[in-house]
Tab-separated table of C-alpha atoms and ligand atoms in Angstrom:
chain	number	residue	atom	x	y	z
A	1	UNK	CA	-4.302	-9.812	-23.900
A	2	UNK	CA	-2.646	-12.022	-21.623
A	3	UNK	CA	-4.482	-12.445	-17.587
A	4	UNK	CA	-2.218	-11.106	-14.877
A	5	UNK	CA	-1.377	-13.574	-12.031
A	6	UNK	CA	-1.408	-13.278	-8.979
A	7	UNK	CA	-0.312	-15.175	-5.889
A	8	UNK	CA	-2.298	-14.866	-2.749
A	9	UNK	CA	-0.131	-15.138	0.674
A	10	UNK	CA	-2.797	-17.375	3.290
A	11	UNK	CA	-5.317	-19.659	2.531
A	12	UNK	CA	-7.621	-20.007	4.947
A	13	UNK	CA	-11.270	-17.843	5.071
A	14	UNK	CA	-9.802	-14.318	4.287
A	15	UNK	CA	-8.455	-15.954	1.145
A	16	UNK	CA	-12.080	-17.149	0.052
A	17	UNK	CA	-13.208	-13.662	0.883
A	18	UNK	CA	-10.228	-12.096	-1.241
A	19	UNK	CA	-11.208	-14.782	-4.464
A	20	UNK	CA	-13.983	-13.184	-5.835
A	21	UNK	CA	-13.010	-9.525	-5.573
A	22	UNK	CA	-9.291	-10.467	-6.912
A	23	UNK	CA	-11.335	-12.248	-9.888
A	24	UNK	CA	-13.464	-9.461	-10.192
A	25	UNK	CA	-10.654	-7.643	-11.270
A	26	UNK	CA	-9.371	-10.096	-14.324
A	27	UNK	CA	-6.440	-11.250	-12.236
A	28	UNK	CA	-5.595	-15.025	-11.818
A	29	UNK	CA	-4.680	-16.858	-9.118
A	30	UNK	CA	-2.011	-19.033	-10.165
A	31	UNK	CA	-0.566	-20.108	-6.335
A	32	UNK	CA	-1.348	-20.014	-2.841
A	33	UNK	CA	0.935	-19.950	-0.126
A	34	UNK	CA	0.298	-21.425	3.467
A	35	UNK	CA	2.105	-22.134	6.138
A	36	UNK	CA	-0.305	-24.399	7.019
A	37	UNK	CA	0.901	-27.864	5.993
A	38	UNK	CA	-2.597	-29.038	6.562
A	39	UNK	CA	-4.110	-26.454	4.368
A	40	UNK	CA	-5.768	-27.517	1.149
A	41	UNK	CA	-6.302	-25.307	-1.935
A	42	UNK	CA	-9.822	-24.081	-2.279
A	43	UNK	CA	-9.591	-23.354	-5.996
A	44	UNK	CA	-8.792	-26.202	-8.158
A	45	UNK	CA	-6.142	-26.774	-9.982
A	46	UNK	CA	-4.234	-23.911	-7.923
A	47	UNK	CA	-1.341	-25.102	-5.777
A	48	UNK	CA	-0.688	-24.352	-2.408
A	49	UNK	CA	3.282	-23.744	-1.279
A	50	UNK	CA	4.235	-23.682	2.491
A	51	UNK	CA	6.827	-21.409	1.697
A	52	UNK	CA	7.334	-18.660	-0.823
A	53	UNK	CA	11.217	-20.053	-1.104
A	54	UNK	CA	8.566	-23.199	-2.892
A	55	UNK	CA	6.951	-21.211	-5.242
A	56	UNK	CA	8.189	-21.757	-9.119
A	57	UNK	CA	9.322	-18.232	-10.327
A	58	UNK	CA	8.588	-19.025	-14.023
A	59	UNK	CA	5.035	-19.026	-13.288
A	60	UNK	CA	5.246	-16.061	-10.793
A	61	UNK	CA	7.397	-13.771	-12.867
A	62	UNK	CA	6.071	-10.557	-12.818
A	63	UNK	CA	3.161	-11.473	-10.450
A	64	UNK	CA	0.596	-9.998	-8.438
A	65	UNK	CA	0.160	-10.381	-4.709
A	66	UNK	CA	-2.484	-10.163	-2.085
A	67	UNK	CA	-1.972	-10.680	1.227
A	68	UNK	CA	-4.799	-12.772	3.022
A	69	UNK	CA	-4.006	-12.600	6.629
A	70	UNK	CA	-6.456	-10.750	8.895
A	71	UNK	CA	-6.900	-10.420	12.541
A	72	UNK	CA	-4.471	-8.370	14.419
A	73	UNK	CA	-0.964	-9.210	12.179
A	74	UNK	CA	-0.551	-6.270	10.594
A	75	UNK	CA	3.269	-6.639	11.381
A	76	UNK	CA	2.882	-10.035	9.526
A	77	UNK	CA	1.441	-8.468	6.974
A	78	UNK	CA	3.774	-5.774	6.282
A	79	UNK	CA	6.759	-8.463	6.565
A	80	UNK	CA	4.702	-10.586	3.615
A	81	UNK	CA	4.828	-7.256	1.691
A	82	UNK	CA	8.697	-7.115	1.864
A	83	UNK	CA	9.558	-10.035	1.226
A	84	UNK	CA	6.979	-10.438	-1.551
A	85	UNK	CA	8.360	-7.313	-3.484
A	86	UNK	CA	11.895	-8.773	-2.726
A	87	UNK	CA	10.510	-11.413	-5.156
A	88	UNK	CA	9.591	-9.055	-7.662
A	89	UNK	CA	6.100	-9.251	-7.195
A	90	UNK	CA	3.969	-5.887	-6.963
A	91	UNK	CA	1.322	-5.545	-4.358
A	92	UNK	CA	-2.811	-4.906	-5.141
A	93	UNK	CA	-5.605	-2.450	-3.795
A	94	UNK	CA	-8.713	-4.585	-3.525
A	95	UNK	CA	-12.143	-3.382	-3.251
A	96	UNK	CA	-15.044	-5.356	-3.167
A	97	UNK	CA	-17.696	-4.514	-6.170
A	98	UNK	CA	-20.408	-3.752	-3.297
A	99	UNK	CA	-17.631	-1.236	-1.375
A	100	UNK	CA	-18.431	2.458	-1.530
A	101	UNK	CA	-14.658	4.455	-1.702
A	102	UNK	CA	-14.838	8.139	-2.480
A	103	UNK	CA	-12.785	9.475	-5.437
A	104	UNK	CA	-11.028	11.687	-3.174
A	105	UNK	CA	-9.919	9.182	-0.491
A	106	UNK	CA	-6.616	7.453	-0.944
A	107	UNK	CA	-5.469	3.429	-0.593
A	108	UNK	CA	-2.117	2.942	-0.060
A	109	UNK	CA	-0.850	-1.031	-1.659
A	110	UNK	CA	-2.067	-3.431	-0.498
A	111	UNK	CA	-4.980	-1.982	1.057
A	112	UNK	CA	-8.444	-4.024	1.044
A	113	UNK	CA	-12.055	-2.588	1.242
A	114	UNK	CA	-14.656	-5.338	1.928
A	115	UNK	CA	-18.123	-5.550	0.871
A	116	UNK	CA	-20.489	-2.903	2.274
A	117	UNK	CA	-18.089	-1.136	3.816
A	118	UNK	CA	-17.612	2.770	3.236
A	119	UNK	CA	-14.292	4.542	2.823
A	120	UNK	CA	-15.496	8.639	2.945
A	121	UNK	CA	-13.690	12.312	1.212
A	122	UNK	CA	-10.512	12.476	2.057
A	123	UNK	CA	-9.783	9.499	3.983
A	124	UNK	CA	-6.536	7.442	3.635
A	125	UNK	CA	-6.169	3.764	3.795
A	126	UNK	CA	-2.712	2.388	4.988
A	127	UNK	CA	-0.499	-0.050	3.258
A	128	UNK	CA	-2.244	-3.270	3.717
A	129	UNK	CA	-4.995	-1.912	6.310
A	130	UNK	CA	-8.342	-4.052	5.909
A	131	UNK	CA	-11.311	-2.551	5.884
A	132	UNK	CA	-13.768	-5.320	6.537
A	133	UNK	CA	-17.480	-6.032	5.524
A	134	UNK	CA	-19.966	-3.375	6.207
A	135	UNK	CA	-17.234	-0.811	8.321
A	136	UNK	CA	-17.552	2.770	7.843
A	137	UNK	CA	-14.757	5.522	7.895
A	138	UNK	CA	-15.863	9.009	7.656
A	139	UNK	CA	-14.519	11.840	5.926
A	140	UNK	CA	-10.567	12.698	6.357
A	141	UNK	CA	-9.975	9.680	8.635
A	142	UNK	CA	-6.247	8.390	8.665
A	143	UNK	CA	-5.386	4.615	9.130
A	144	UNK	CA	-1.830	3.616	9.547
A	145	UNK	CA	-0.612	0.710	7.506
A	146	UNK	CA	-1.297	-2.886	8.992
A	147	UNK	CA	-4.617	-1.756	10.557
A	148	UNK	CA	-8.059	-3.843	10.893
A	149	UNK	CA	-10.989	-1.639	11.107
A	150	UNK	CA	-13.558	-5.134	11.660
A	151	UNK	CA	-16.716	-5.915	10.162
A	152	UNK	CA	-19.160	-3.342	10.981
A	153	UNK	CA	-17.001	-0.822	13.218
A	154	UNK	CA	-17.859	2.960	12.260
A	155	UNK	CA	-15.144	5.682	12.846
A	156	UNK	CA	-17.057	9.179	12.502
A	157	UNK	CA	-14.986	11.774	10.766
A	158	UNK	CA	-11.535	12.952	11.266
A	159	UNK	CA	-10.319	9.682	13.577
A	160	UNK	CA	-6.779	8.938	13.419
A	161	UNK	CA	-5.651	5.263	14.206
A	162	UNK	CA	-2.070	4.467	14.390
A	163	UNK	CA	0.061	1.794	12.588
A	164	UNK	CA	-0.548	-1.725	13.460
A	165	UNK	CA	-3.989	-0.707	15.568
A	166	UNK	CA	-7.299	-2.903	15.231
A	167	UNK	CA	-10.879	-1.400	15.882
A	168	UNK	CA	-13.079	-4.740	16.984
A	169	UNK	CA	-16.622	-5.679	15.001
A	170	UNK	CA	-19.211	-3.040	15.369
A	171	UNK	CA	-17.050	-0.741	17.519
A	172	UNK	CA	-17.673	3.397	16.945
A	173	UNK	CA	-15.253	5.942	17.274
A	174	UNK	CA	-16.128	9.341	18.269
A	175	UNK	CA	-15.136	12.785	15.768
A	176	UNK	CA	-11.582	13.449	15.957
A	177	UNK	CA	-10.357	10.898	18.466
A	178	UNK	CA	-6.890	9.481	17.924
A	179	UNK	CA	-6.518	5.168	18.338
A	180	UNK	CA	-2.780	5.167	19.430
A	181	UNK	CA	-0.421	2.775	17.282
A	182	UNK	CA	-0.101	-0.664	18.549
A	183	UNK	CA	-4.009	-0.502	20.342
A	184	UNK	CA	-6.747	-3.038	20.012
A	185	UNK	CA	-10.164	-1.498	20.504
A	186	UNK	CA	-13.021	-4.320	21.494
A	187	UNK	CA	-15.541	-5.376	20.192
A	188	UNK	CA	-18.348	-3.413	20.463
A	189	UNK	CA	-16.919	-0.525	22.408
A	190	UNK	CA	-17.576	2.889	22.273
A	191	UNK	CA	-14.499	5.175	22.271
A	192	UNK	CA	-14.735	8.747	23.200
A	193	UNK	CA	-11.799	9.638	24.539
A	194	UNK	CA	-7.896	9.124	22.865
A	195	UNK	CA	-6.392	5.670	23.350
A	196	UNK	CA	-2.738	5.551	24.034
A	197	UNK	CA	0.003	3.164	22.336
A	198	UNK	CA	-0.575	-0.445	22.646
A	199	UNK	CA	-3.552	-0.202	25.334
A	200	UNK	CA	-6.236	-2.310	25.156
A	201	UNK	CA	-9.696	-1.042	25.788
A	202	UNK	CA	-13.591	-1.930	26.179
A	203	UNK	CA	-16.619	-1.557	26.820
A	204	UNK	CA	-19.447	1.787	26.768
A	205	UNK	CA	-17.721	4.379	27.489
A	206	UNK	CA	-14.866	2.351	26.089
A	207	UNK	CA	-11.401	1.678	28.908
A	208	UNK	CA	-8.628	-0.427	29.738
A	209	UNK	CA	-8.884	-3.797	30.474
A	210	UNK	CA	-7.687	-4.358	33.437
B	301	COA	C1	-10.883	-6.751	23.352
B	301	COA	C2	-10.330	-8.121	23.044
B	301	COA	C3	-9.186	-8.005	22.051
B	301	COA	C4	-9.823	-8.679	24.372
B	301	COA	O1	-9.247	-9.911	24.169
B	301	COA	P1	-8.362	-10.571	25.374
B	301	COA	O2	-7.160	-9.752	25.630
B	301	COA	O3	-8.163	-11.996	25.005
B	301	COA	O4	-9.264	-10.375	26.643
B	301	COA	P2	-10.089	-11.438	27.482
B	301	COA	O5	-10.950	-12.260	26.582
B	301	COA	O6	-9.124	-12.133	28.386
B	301	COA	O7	-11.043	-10.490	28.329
B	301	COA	C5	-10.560	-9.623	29.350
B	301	COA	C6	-11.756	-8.990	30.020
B	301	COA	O8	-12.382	-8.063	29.116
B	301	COA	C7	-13.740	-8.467	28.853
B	301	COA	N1	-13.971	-8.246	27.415
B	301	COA	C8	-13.290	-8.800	26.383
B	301	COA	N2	-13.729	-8.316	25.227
B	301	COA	C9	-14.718	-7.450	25.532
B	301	COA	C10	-15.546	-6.634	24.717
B	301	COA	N3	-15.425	-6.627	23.393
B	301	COA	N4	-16.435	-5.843	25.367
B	301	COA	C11	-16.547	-5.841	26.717
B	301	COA	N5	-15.772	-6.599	27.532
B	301	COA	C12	-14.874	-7.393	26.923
B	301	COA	C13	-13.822	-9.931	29.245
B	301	COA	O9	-15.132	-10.297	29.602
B	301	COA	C14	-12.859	-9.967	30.409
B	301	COA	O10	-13.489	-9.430	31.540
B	301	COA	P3	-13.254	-10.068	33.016
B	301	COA	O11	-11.774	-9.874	33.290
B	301	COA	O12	-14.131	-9.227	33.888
B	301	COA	O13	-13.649	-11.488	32.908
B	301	COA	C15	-11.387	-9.061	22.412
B	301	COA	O14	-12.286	-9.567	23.358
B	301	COA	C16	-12.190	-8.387	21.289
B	301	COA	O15	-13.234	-7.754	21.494
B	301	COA	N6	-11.666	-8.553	20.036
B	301	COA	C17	-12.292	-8.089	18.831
B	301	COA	C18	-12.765	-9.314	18.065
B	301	COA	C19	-13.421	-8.979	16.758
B	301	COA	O16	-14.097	-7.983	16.596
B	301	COA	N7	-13.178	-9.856	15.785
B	301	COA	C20	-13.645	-9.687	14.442
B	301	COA	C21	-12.794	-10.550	13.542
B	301	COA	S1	-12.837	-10.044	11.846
């Protein structure tokens, strides 16, 4: 049987942490694509485009793709997506082989699950939401598309987080509370009360930044 493709959108570290998991799953990665025009491939004998107008479409015909961009650009991320499926290319679900993600929770495309990290009953993933190394969400959480829930942050059960929110490294967020879309949790912080639209907040209890 002949290996899938796949193109991977971003080369820099979240690509290297993508590799082995995309791998994992018999796909190959047949181009990169960086706007970076410093950037070098990390896999040899893969080439790196700066554009997707550069990439051949014989060899990406039917592709694969997995968006490597992390941080807080889940907008960029979700723009990738369209004009990646414009292309004709279909998006993945990646979960790391380590990554716990109950048969009852659901990934929308393009969603990634990191190593360690724990996706509960009944939980939902948004469309290309990361869920990095070692997080935890809890039973019947729901994360928006173009979230980051960081390495190590822990939302207990029932949290909501709108679209385009991120939830810093090692952050917890109490039962039930709702992360308004748009808001950017530090690291660290404890949240027990509902965060608004596009606020910003930190610290134990967790507020604004002023
Ligand atoms: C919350 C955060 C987004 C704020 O970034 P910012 O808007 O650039 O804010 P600043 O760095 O200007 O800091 C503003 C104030 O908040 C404080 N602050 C920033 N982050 C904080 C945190 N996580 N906990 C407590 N205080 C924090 C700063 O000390 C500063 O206080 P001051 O005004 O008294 O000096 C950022 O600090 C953060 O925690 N990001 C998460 C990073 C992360 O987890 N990355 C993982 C990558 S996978």
């Amino acid at each position: 049987m002949a290996v899938k493709k796949i193109v991977v959108w971003g080369a820099s570290g979240h690509a290297k942490v993508l590799r082995p998991i995309i791998e994992g799953k018999g796909l190959r990665i047949v181009a990169l694509i960086d706007q970076n025009k410093d950037m070098e491939s990390f896999i040899p004998g893969c080439p790196i485009f700066p554009a997707l107008e550069e990439l051949p479409p014989e060899e990406t015909k039917n592709a694969f793709f997995a968006i490597a961009v992390g941080g807080d650009k889940g907008r960029e991320r979700l723009h990738i997506h369209e004009r990646l499926c414009a292309r004709g290319l279909s998006p993945v679900t990646l979960v790391h082989g380590a990554a716990w993600v109950a048969a009852s929770a659901r990934l929308e495309d393009g969603a990634q699950v990191l190593g360690m990290a724990a996706v509960s009953e009944e939980a939902r993933i948004g469309m290309h939401s990361i869920v990095n190394t070692n997080a935890s969400v809890d039973h019947e959480c729901l994360i928006g598309q173009g979230c980051h829930i960081m390495p190590g942050a822990t939302l207990a059960g029932c949290v909501e987080v709108g679209d385009f929110a991120t939830i810093g490294s090692n952050a917890t967020i109490l039962p039930r509370i709702r992360i308004g879309r748009g808001a950017v949790i530090g690291a660290g912080a404890v949240v027990t009360r509902d965060v608004a639209e596009n606020v910003k907040v930190v610290g134990v209890p967790a507020a604004p930044v002023r």
